[in-house]
Coordinates of N, CA, C and O and ligand atoms in Angstrom, one line a residue:
M1 N 1.8 18.5 8.2 CA 1.2 18.7 7.4 C -0.5 19.4 7.6 O -0.9 18.5 8.0
K2 N -1.0 20.3 7.6 CA -2.1 20.7 7.9 C -2.8 21.4 6.6 O -2.4 22.2 6.1
L3 N -3.6 20.9 6.0 CA -4.1 21.3 4.5 C -5.4 22.0 4.7 O -6.6 21.5 5.3
T4 N -6.1 22.4 3.8 CA -7.2 23.0 3.7 C -7.8 22.6 2.1 O -7.3 23.3 1.3
L5 N -9.0 22.2 2.6 CA -9.5 21.4 1.4 C -10.6 22.5 0.8 O -11.5 23.4 1.8
I6 N -10.2 22.9 -0.4 CA -11.0 23.3 -1.1 C -12.1 23.0 -2.1 O -11.2 22.4 -3.4
V7 N -12.7 22.8 -2.3 CA -14.1 22.0 -3.7 C -15.4 22.4 -3.5 O -15.9 23.0 -2.6
A8 N -16.1 22.3 -4.7 CA -17.6 22.6 -4.8 C -18.3 21.0 -5.4 O -17.3 20.2 -6.2
T9 N -18.7 20.5 -4.3 CA -19.3 19.3 -4.7 C -21.0 19.5 -4.9 O -21.6 20.9 -4.3
D10 N -21.8 18.4 -5.5 CA -23.2 18.1 -5.2 C -24.1 18.0 -4.2 O -22.9 17.8 -3.3
K11 N -25.1 17.7 -3.7 CA -25.3 17.0 -2.2 C -24.9 15.9 -2.1 O -25.2 15.9 -0.8
N12 N -24.2 15.0 -2.5 CA -24.1 13.8 -2.2 C -22.5 13.6 -2.3 O -21.9 12.6 -2.0
F13 N -22.0 15.0 -2.3 CA -20.3 14.8 -2.0 C -19.3 14.6 -3.9 O -18.4 13.9 -3.8
G14 N -20.1 14.5 -4.8 CA -19.9 14.5 -6.0 C -18.8 15.4 -6.7 O -19.3 16.4 -6.4
I15 N -17.7 15.1 -7.2 CA -17.1 16.4 -7.4 C -16.6 16.3 -9.1 O -16.1 17.5 -9.5
G16 N -16.9 15.8 -9.5 CA -16.8 15.6 -11.1 C -17.4 14.0 -12.2 O -17.7 13.0 -11.4
I17 N -16.7 14.6 -13.2 CA -17.7 13.3 -14.4 C -16.4 13.7 -15.3 O -16.0 14.6 -15.8
N18 N -15.7 12.2 -15.6 CA -15.2 12.1 -17.1 C -14.4 13.2 -17.4 O -14.0 14.0 -17.9
G19 N -13.6 13.6 -16.2 CA -12.5 14.6 -16.1 C -12.8 15.6 -15.8 O -12.2 16.6 -15.5
D20 N -14.0 15.8 -15.7 CA -14.7 17.5 -15.8 C -15.0 17.9 -14.3 O -15.3 16.9 -13.7
M21 N -15.4 19.1 -14.2 CA -16.5 19.5 -12.5 C -17.8 19.1 -13.3 O -18.1 18.8 -14.6
L22 N -18.6 19.0 -12.3 CA -20.0 19.0 -12.7 C -21.1 19.9 -13.0 O -22.0 20.2 -13.7
F23 N -20.0 21.2 -12.5 CA -21.1 22.6 -12.7 C -19.3 23.8 -12.4 O -18.4 23.7 -11.7
Y24 N -19.9 24.9 -13.5 CA -19.1 26.1 -12.9 C -20.1 27.5 -12.5 O -20.5 27.7 -13.2
I25 N -19.8 27.5 -11.2 CA -20.5 28.8 -10.9 C -19.5 29.8 -10.3 O -18.6 30.0 -9.8
G26 N -19.8 31.1 -11.3 CA -19.2 32.3 -11.3 C -18.8 32.7 -10.1 O -17.1 32.9 -9.9
D27 N -19.8 33.0 -9.2 CA -18.9 33.6 -7.9 C -18.1 32.3 -7.3 O -17.5 33.0 -6.2
D28 N -18.4 31.4 -7.3 CA -17.7 30.1 -6.3 C -16.5 30.3 -7.1 O -15.2 30.4 -6.2
L29 N -16.1 30.6 -8.4 CA -14.9 30.0 -9.0 C -14.1 31.6 -8.9 O -12.8 31.7 -8.2
K30 N -14.9 33.0 -8.9 CA -14.4 34.2 -8.2 C -13.8 33.9 -6.5 O -12.7 34.4 -6.1
R31 N -14.5 33.2 -5.5 CA -14.2 33.1 -4.7 C -13.2 32.3 -3.7 O -11.8 32.2 -3.5
F32 N -12.8 31.3 -4.8 CA -11.7 30.2 -4.9 C -10.5 31.2 -4.9 O -9.7 30.7 -4.6
K33 N -10.9 31.8 -6.5 CA -9.1 32.4 -6.9 C -8.9 33.4 -5.7 O -7.9 33.3 -5.3
E34 N -9.8 33.8 -4.9 CA -9.6 35.4 -4.3 C -8.7 34.6 -2.8 O -8.1 35.0 -2.2
L35 N -9.5 33.4 -2.3 CA -9.3 32.3 -1.4 C -7.5 31.7 -1.3 O -6.9 32.5 -0.5
T36 N -7.7 31.7 -2.7 CA -6.0 30.6 -2.7 C -5.2 31.7 -3.3 O -3.8 31.1 -3.5
M37 N -5.3 33.0 -3.7 CA -4.5 33.8 -4.5 C -3.0 34.0 -3.4 O -3.6 34.3 -2.1
D38 N -2.0 33.9 -4.2 CA -1.0 34.1 -3.6 C -0.6 32.8 -2.3 O 0.6 33.1 -1.6
N39 N -1.1 31.8 -2.6 CA -1.1 30.7 -1.7 C -0.8 29.7 -2.4 O -0.3 29.8 -3.7
I40 N -0.6 28.7 -2.1 CA -0.1 27.6 -2.5 C -1.2 26.3 -2.9 O -2.1 26.4 -2.2
V41 N -1.4 25.9 -3.8 CA -2.2 25.1 -4.5 C -1.5 23.7 -4.6 O -0.7 23.2 -5.1
I42 N -2.2 22.6 -4.0 CA -1.8 21.1 -4.5 C -2.7 19.9 -5.2 O -4.0 20.6 -4.1
M43 N -2.6 19.5 -6.2 CA -3.2 18.8 -6.7 C -3.1 17.9 -7.5 O -1.5 17.3 -7.4
G44 N -4.0 16.6 -7.9 CA -3.5 15.0 -8.7 C -3.3 15.6 -9.7 O -3.9 16.7 -10.2
R45 N -2.4 14.7 -10.7 CA -2.0 14.9 -11.3 C -3.6 14.9 -12.8 O -3.3 15.9 -13.8
R46 N -4.4 14.7 -12.5 CA -5.8 14.2 -13.6 C -6.2 16.0 -13.2 O -6.6 16.4 -13.9
T47 N -6.4 16.5 -12.0 CA -7.3 17.7 -11.8 C -6.0 18.6 -12.3 O -6.5 20.0 -13.1
F48 N -4.7 18.5 -12.5 CA -3.9 19.5 -13.2 C -4.1 19.4 -15.1 O -4.2 20.5 -15.7
E49 N -4.8 18.6 -15.2 CA -4.6 18.2 -16.7 C -6.2 19.0 -17.1 O -6.4 19.1 -18.3
A50 N -6.8 19.3 -16.2 CA -8.6 19.8 -16.5 C -8.1 21.0 -16.1 O -9.0 21.7 -16.5
L51 N -7.0 21.5 -15.5 CA -6.9 22.8 -15.6 C -7.2 23.7 -17.3 O -6.6 22.8 -18.0
P52 N -7.6 24.8 -17.1 CA -7.7 25.3 -18.6 C -6.2 25.2 -19.2 O -5.4 25.6 -18.7
N53 N -6.4 24.7 -20.2 CA -4.8 24.7 -20.9 C -3.8 23.7 -20.4 O -2.9 24.1 -20.4
S54 N -4.6 23.1 -19.2 CA -3.0 22.4 -18.5 C -2.2 23.2 -17.8 O -1.1 22.8 -17.8
K55 N -2.3 24.5 -17.4 CA -1.7 25.3 -17.3 C -1.6 25.7 -15.9 O -3.0 25.3 -14.9
E56 N -0.6 26.3 -14.8 CA -0.5 26.0 -13.5 C -1.7 27.3 -13.1 O -1.7 28.1 -14.1
L57 N -1.9 27.3 -12.5 CA -3.2 28.9 -11.5 C -2.1 29.6 -11.5 O -1.0 29.1 -10.7
P58 N -2.6 30.9 -12.3 CA -1.8 31.8 -11.8 C -1.4 32.4 -10.3 O -2.6 32.3 -9.7
N59 N -0.4 33.1 -10.3 CA -0.1 33.7 -8.8 C 0.1 33.1 -8.2 O -0.8 33.9 -6.4
R60 N -0.1 31.6 -7.9 CA 0.0 31.0 -6.4 C 1.0 29.7 -7.0 O 1.5 29.9 -8.0
T61 N 1.6 29.0 -6.1 CA 2.9 28.1 -6.1 C 1.8 26.6 -6.4 O 1.0 26.5 -5.7
N62 N 1.9 26.2 -7.6 CA 1.0 25.2 -7.9 C 2.1 23.9 -7.6 O 3.3 23.9 -7.9
I63 N 1.6 22.9 -6.9 CA 2.4 21.6 -6.6 C 1.3 20.4 -7.3 O 0.1 20.4 -6.5
V64 N 1.9 20.1 -8.3 CA 1.3 18.5 -8.8 C 1.7 17.2 -8.7 O 2.9 17.0 -8.5
L65 N 1.0 16.1 -7.9 CA 1.3 14.9 -7.3 C 1.1 14.4 -8.4 O 0.2 13.5 -9.2
S66 N 2.1 13.2 -9.1 CA 2.0 12.3 -10.0 C 3.3 11.1 -10.0 O 4.2 11.4 -9.3
R67 N 2.9 10.3 -9.9 CA 4.4 9.2 -10.0 C 5.2 9.2 -10.7 O 6.4 8.8 -10.6
N68 N 5.0 10.0 -11.6 CA 5.9 10.1 -13.2 C 6.5 11.4 -12.8 O 5.3 12.4 -12.1
K69 N 7.8 11.9 -12.9 CA 8.0 13.2 -12.6 C 7.6 14.0 -13.6 O 8.1 13.5 -15.4
L70 N 6.5 14.7 -14.1 CA 6.3 15.8 -14.8 C 6.8 17.2 -15.3 O 7.6 17.9 -14.5
D71 N 7.0 17.4 -16.5 CA 7.8 18.6 -16.9 C 6.6 19.8 -17.0 O 6.0 20.1 -18.0
L72 N 6.8 20.5 -15.5 CA 6.2 22.0 -15.5 C 6.5 22.9 -15.8 O 7.6 23.3 -15.7
K73 N 6.2 24.0 -16.6 CA 6.4 25.3 -16.6 C 6.7 26.0 -15.1 O 8.0 26.4 -15.0
E74 N 6.2 25.9 -14.7 CA 6.4 26.8 -13.2 C 6.0 26.0 -12.1 O 6.5 26.6 -10.9
G75 N 5.2 25.0 -12.1 CA 4.7 24.6 -10.9 C 5.7 23.6 -10.3 O 7.0 23.4 -11.3
I76 N 5.4 22.5 -9.2 CA 6.4 22.0 -8.9 C 5.8 20.6 -8.8 O 4.5 20.2 -8.8
S77 N 6.8 19.4 -9.4 CA 6.2 18.2 -9.9 C 6.2 17.2 -8.4 O 8.0 17.2 -8.4
V78 N 5.4 16.7 -7.3 CA 6.2 15.6 -6.7 C 5.9 14.4 -6.7 O 4.3 14.3 -7.3
S79 N 6.2 13.2 -6.4 CA 5.7 11.8 -6.3 C 5.5 10.9 -5.5 O 5.4 9.9 -5.7
S80 N 5.8 11.7 -4.3 CA 4.8 10.9 -3.4 C 4.5 11.8 -2.1 O 4.7 13.0 -2.3
I81 N 3.6 11.6 -0.8 CA 3.4 12.6 0.1 C 4.4 12.7 1.1 O 4.9 13.7 1.0
D82 N 5.5 11.8 1.3 CA 6.4 12.6 1.6 C 7.6 13.6 1.0 O 7.8 14.6 1.6
E83 N 7.6 13.6 -0.2 CA 8.0 14.5 -0.9 C 7.5 16.0 -1.2 O 8.1 16.9 -1.2
L84 N 5.8 15.6 -1.2 CA 5.1 16.5 -0.5 C 5.3 17.3 0.5 O 5.3 18.7 0.6
E85 N 5.4 16.6 1.8 CA 5.6 17.4 3.0 C 7.2 17.9 2.8 O 7.2 18.8 3.6
D86 N 7.9 17.1 2.6 CA 9.3 18.0 2.3 C 9.4 19.4 1.6 O 10.2 20.0 1.5
K87 N 9.0 19.2 0.3 CA 8.7 20.8 -0.4 C 8.1 21.5 0.4 O 8.3 22.8 0.4
L88 N 6.8 21.1 0.8 CA 5.8 22.4 1.8 C 6.9 22.7 3.0 O 6.8 24.1 3.1
G89 N 7.8 22.0 3.5 CA 8.8 22.5 4.5 C 10.0 23.3 4.6 O 10.1 24.2 4.5
E90 N 10.1 23.1 2.8 CA 10.8 24.0 2.3 C 10.8 25.3 1.8 O 11.0 26.4 2.3
I91 N 9.7 25.2 0.7 CA 9.1 26.6 0.5 C 8.1 27.3 1.5 O 7.8 28.5 1.3
N92 N 7.5 26.7 2.4 CA 7.0 27.4 3.0 C 7.2 27.2 4.7 O 6.6 26.6 5.7
P93 N 8.4 27.5 5.2 CA 8.7 27.2 6.8 C 8.2 27.5 7.9 O 8.1 26.6 8.6
N94 N 7.7 28.5 7.1 CA 7.0 29.0 8.6 C 5.2 29.5 8.8 O 4.8 30.1 9.1
K95 N 4.5 28.4 7.6 CA 3.5 28.3 7.2 C 2.6 29.6 7.2 O 1.7 29.9 7.8
E96 N 3.3 30.8 6.6 CA 2.9 31.9 6.2 C 1.7 31.9 5.2 O 0.8 32.8 4.8
K97 N 2.0 31.0 4.0 CA 0.9 30.5 3.3 C -0.2 29.6 3.5 O 0.5 28.5 3.7
E98 N -1.2 29.3 3.2 CA -1.9 28.6 3.2 C -1.9 27.7 2.4 O -1.6 28.0 1.2
E99 N -1.6 26.0 2.7 CA -1.7 24.9 2.3 C -3.3 24.5 1.0 O -3.9 24.2 2.0
F100 N -3.4 25.0 0.1 CA -4.7 24.2 -0.3 C -4.5 23.3 -0.9 O -4.1 23.1 -1.9
L101 N -5.1 22.2 -0.9 CA -5.7 20.8 -1.7 C -6.9 20.7 -2.4 O -7.9 21.2 -2.2
I102 N -6.9 21.3 -3.7 CA -8.0 21.8 -4.7 C -8.2 20.1 -5.0 O -9.2 20.9 -6.3
G103 N -8.3 19.3 -4.9 CA -8.7 18.0 -5.9 C -7.4 16.9 -6.0 O -6.4 17.3 -6.3
G104 N -8.1 16.2 -7.3 CA -9.1 15.6 -7.4 C -9.5 14.3 -6.1 O -9.2 14.8 -4.9
G105 N -10.4 13.7 -6.6 CA -10.9 13.0 -6.0 C -10.0 11.9 -4.6 O -9.9 11.3 -3.9
N106 N -9.0 11.1 -5.9 CA -8.0 10.5 -5.7 C -7.3 10.8 -4.6 O -7.0 10.7 -3.3
L107 N -7.0 12.0 -4.9 CA -5.9 13.0 -4.0 C -6.0 12.8 -2.6 O -5.8 12.8 -1.4
V108 N -7.5 13.8 -2.6 CA -8.4 14.1 -1.5 C -8.9 12.9 -0.5 O -8.0 12.6 0.5
N109 N -9.0 11.7 -1.1 CA -9.1 10.3 -0.3 C -7.6 10.1 0.4 O -7.6 9.6 1.4
T110 N -6.6 10.3 -0.4 CA -5.3 9.8 0.3 C -4.8 11.0 1.5 O -4.0 10.2 1.9
L111 N -5.5 11.9 1.0 CA -4.6 13.0 1.7 C -5.7 13.5 3.0 O -5.0 14.5 3.7
W112 N -6.6 12.7 3.3 CA -8.1 13.2 4.1 C -7.3 13.4 5.3 O -7.9 14.4 6.0
N113 N -6.4 12.2 6.2 CA -5.9 12.7 7.5 C -4.9 13.7 7.9 O -4.8 14.4 8.9
Y114 N -4.3 14.5 6.8 CA -3.9 15.9 6.6 C -4.8 16.7 6.3 O -4.1 18.1 6.7
I115 N -6.3 16.8 6.6 CA -6.9 17.8 6.0 C -7.4 18.5 7.4 O -7.7 17.5 8.2
D116 N -7.0 19.9 8.0 CA -7.7 20.5 9.1 C -8.9 21.2 9.0 O -9.6 21.3 9.8
K117 N -9.5 21.9 7.6 CA -10.0 22.6 7.4 C -10.7 22.2 6.0 O -9.5 22.0 5.3
A118 N -12.0 22.5 5.3 CA -12.7 22.1 4.8 C -13.5 23.1 4.1 O -14.7 23.8 4.7
L119 N -13.3 23.6 3.0 CA -14.1 24.7 2.4 C -14.6 24.4 1.4 O -14.5 24.3 0.1
I120 N -16.1 23.8 1.6 CA -16.8 22.8 0.5 C -18.2 24.1 0.0 O -18.6 24.4 1.2
T121 N -18.2 24.2 -1.6 CA -19.6 25.0 -1.6 C -20.5 23.6 -2.1 O -19.9 22.9 -2.7
I122 N -21.3 23.7 -1.5 CA -22.4 22.6 -1.8 C -23.5 23.0 -2.6 O -24.2 24.0 -2.3
V123 N -24.2 22.5 -3.5 CA -25.2 22.9 -4.3 C -26.5 22.0 -3.7 O -26.0 20.5 -3.4
N124 N -27.7 22.2 -4.1 CA -28.6 21.5 -3.8 C -29.1 20.7 -4.4 O -30.5 20.9 -5.0
K125 N -28.5 20.0 -5.2 CA -28.8 18.8 -6.1 C -27.9 17.7 -6.5 O -26.8 18.0 -5.9
G126 N -28.5 16.3 -6.2 CA -27.7 15.5 -7.0 C -27.7 15.1 -8.2 O -28.3 14.7 -9.1
Y127 N -26.4 14.8 -8.3 CA -26.2 14.8 -10.2 C -26.3 13.1 -10.6 O -25.9 12.8 -9.6
E128 N -26.7 13.1 -11.6 CA -26.8 11.1 -11.8 C -25.5 10.6 -12.3 O -25.2 9.8 -12.1
E129 N -24.9 12.1 -13.2 CA -23.4 11.2 -13.6 C -22.4 11.9 -13.1 O -22.3 12.6 -13.3
V130 N -22.2 11.0 -12.0 CA -20.7 11.1 -11.8 C -20.1 10.1 -11.2 O -20.6 9.3 -11.2
D131 N -18.4 10.2 -11.1 CA -17.6 9.1 -11.4 C -16.7 9.7 -10.2 O -15.6 8.3 -10.0
T132 N -16.8 11.0 -9.8 CA -15.6 11.1 -8.7 C -16.4 11.8 -7.7 O -17.1 12.7 -7.6
H133 N -15.9 11.2 -6.1 CA -16.7 11.7 -5.0 C -15.1 11.9 -3.9 O -14.3 11.2 -3.9
I134 N -15.9 13.0 -3.0 CA -14.7 12.9 -1.6 C -15.8 12.6 -0.8 O -17.0 12.5 -0.8
P135 N -15.4 11.8 0.8 CA -15.9 11.4 1.9 C -17.3 12.3 2.0 O -16.6 13.9 1.9
N136 N -18.0 12.2 3.0 CA -19.0 13.1 3.1 C -18.9 13.8 4.9 O -18.7 13.1 5.8
L137 N -18.6 14.9 4.6 CA -17.9 15.5 5.8 C -18.8 15.5 6.7 O -18.7 15.4 8.0
F138 N -20.3 15.2 6.3 CA -21.5 15.7 7.7 C -21.0 14.1 8.4 O -21.8 14.0 9.2
N139 N -20.8 13.1 7.9 CA -21.0 11.7 8.5 C -19.5 11.4 8.9 O -19.4 10.4 9.3
D140 N -18.8 12.4 9.1 CA -17.2 12.2 9.6 C -17.3 13.2 10.6 O -17.2 14.1 10.8
E141 N -17.0 12.1 11.9 CA -17.7 12.9 13.1 C -15.9 13.7 13.6 O -15.9 14.3 14.4
N142 N -15.2 13.7 13.0 CA -13.8 14.2 13.0 C -13.7 15.7 13.0 O -12.8 16.5 13.0
F143 N -15.1 16.0 12.0 CA -15.0 17.3 11.3 C -16.5 17.9 12.3 O -17.3 16.9 11.9
E144 N -16.3 19.1 12.0 CA -17.4 19.4 12.6 C -17.7 20.9 11.6 O -16.6 21.5 10.9
V145 N -18.8 20.9 11.6 CA -19.3 22.2 10.6 C -18.9 24.0 11.7 O -19.6 23.7 12.4
V146 N -18.1 24.9 11.1 CA -18.0 26.1 12.3 C -18.6 27.7 11.2 O -18.9 28.2 12.2
S147 N -18.8 27.0 9.8 CA -19.9 28.2 9.3 C -20.3 27.6 8.1 O -20.2 26.8 7.7
E148 N -21.8 28.2 7.9 CA -22.6 28.3 7.0 C -22.9 29.5 6.3 O -23.8 29.9 7.0
S149 N -23.0 29.2 5.2 CA -23.7 30.8 4.5 C -25.3 30.8 4.2 O -25.5 29.9 4.9
E150 N -25.8 31.9 3.8 CA -26.7 32.0 3.7 C -26.8 31.3 2.1 O -26.0 30.7 1.6
E151 N -27.9 30.7 1.7 CA -28.1 30.2 0.0 C -27.9 31.5 -1.1 O -28.9 32.3 -0.6
F152 N -27.6 31.1 -1.3 CA -27.4 32.1 -2.6 C -27.9 30.8 -4.2 O -28.4 29.9 -4.2
F153 N -28.3 31.6 -5.0 CA -28.8 31.2 -6.3 C -27.6 31.6 -7.6 O -27.1 33.1 -7.5
D154 N -27.7 31.0 -8.2 CA -26.8 31.1 -9.5 C -27.6 30.7 -10.8 O -28.1 29.8 -10.9
D155 N -28.0 32.2 -11.2 CA -29.3 31.9 -12.7 C -28.9 31.6 -13.7 O -29.5 30.4 -14.0
K156 N -27.2 31.6 -14.6 CA -26.6 30.5 -15.1 C -27.1 28.8 -15.4 O -27.8 28.3 -16.0
N157 N -26.8 28.8 -14.0 CA -27.0 26.9 -13.8 C -28.3 26.8 -12.9 O -28.6 25.5 -12.6
Q158 N -28.8 27.4 -12.6 CA -30.2 27.5 -12.1 C -29.6 26.6 -10.5 O -30.3 25.7 -10.8
L159 N -29.1 26.9 -10.0 CA -28.1 25.9 -8.4 C -28.7 26.6 -7.6 O -27.9 27.9 -7.5
K160 N -28.8 26.4 -6.3 CA -28.7 26.8 -4.8 C -27.7 26.5 -4.6 O -27.3 25.2 -4.7
Y161 N -26.9 26.8 -3.7 CA -25.5 26.7 -3.5 C -25.3 27.4 -1.7 O -26.0 28.3 -1.5
K162 N -24.6 26.7 -1.2 CA -24.0 27.5 0.5 C -22.8 27.4 0.1 O -22.3 25.9 0.1
F163 N -21.8 27.8 0.9 CA -20.4 27.9 1.1 C -20.4 27.3 3.1 O -21.2 28.0 4.3
Y164 N -19.7 26.3 3.1 CA -19.6 25.3 4.1 C -18.5 25.7 4.7 O -17.3 25.4 3.8
E165 N -17.8 25.8 6.1 CA -16.4 25.4 6.2 C -16.5 24.7 7.5 O -17.6 24.3 8.6
F166 N -16.0 23.3 7.5 CA -15.7 22.1 8.4 C -14.5 22.6 8.6 O -13.6 22.9 8.3
K167 N -13.6 22.2 10.1 CA -12.7 21.9 11.3 C -12.7 21.0 11.8 O -13.5 20.1 11.9
R168 N -11.4 20.4 11.5 CA -10.8 18.7 12.3 C -11.3 19.1 13.6 O -10.7 20.1 14.2
R169 N -11.7 18.4 14.6 CA -12.1 18.6 15.9 C -10.7 18.4 16.8 O -9.8 17.4 16.0
V170 N -10.3 19.0 17.6 CA -9.1 18.3 18.5 C -9.6 18.0 19.3 O -10.4 17.9 19.9
Ligands
LIG1 N1 -15.3 19.5 -8.2 C1 -14.4 20.7 -7.8 O1 -13.8 21.4 -6.7 C2 -12.9 19.7 -8.5 C3 -11.6 20.0 -7.9 C4 -11.0 19.7 -8.3 C5 -10.8 18.5 -9.3 N2 -12.6 18.0 -9.1 C6 -12.9 16.8 -10.6 O2 -12.1 15.6 -10.1 C7 -11.8 14.8 -11.3 C8 -10.2 14.3 -11.1 O3 -10.2 13.5 -10.0 P1 -9.3 12.4 -10.0 O4 -9.4 11.4 -8.8 O5 -9.6 11.6 -11.1 O6 -7.8 12.4 -9.7 P2 -6.4 13.5 -8.9 O7 -7.1 13.3 -7.9 O8 -7.1 14.7 -9.9 O9 -5.3 13.2 -9.7 C9 -4.7 11.3 -9.3 C10 -3.5 11.6 -9.6 O10 -2.7 12.1 -8.9 C11 -1.3 11.7 -8.7 N3 -1.6 10.8 -7.1 C12 -2.6 10.5 -6.3 N4 -2.0 10.0 -4.9 C13 -0.6 10.1 -5.4 C14 0.6 9.7 -4.3 N5 0.1 9.4 -3.2 N6 1.8 10.0 -4.7 C15 2.0 10.5 -6.2 N7 1.1 10.4 -6.7 C16 -0.4 10.7 -6.6 C17 -1.7 10.1 -9.3 O11 -1.3 10.6 -11.1 P3 -0.3 9.5 -12.0 O12 -1.4 8.9 -12.6 O13 0.3 10.5 -12.6 O14 0.9 8.6 -11.1 C18 -3.7 10.1 -9.7 O15 -3.4 9.3 -10.7 C19 -11.8 15.7 -12.4 O16 -13.4 14.9 -12.5 C20 -11.8 16.9 -11.7 O17 -12.7 17.5 -13.2 C21 -13.8 18.7 -9.2

C-alpha cells in the first residue's frame, strides 16, 4: 500500500480543532478537488463526519475507517488496516487510481509508514488553538522535499501559504 497524503497544515503541522479544520483557503480546496477527482480518498471516521453534511466526496471512491461498520450511502466502510489493504487490492488492482489519505490526525499517524508521497499546504502561521497534528515532515529523515511552490496569499483569511511535495526516500 502506497498512499499519497494530502492535508493543509499550520506551520507547526496542526490540522484541526474541535473536529473542524483550522482554515479554509478557496484555492487550496479547489486544488484538493482537482487532484483527488476520480481517484480514491481514504479517511478516518471523524474526518468523514466533518465533511459537508457528512456526505461522501462526489466523483471519488470514498473509504472510511471505523472500528464499527458504518452505514454509508456510497462510500466503503472498513474496520482495520488489513481490510483497507484488501479493499484497495480489490478495487484498484493495477493501481491506476491514486490512493489519497485525506486525514485526520489519528489515521495519518496510524498509516504513517504507508505514506509514499505527501502533498502539504502549509500556512505561514501557528494557530494557538489546535488539538490535532500530524508529524513534522521536515523532521522526518525518511522524507525529502521534492517541490516547493512560490508563496501565495489568501485575501479572505489574510494568510500566506505554500504547496509542498514530500517523497519518501528510497
Ligand atoms: N487540515 C486538513 O487538511 C484536515 C484534513 C482532515 C481532517 N482534518 C481535521 O482532523 C480532525 C479529525 O482527525 P482525528 O484525528 O480526530 O480523527 P480521524 O483520524 O479523522 O478519525 C479517527 C477515527 O478513525 C477510525 N480509525 C482510526 N484508526 C483505525 C484503525 N486502525 N482501524 C479502524 N478504524 C480506525 C476510528 O473510528 P471509530 O472511532 O469509529 O472506530 C477513529 O476514531 C478534525 O479536526 C478535522 O477537521 C484536517
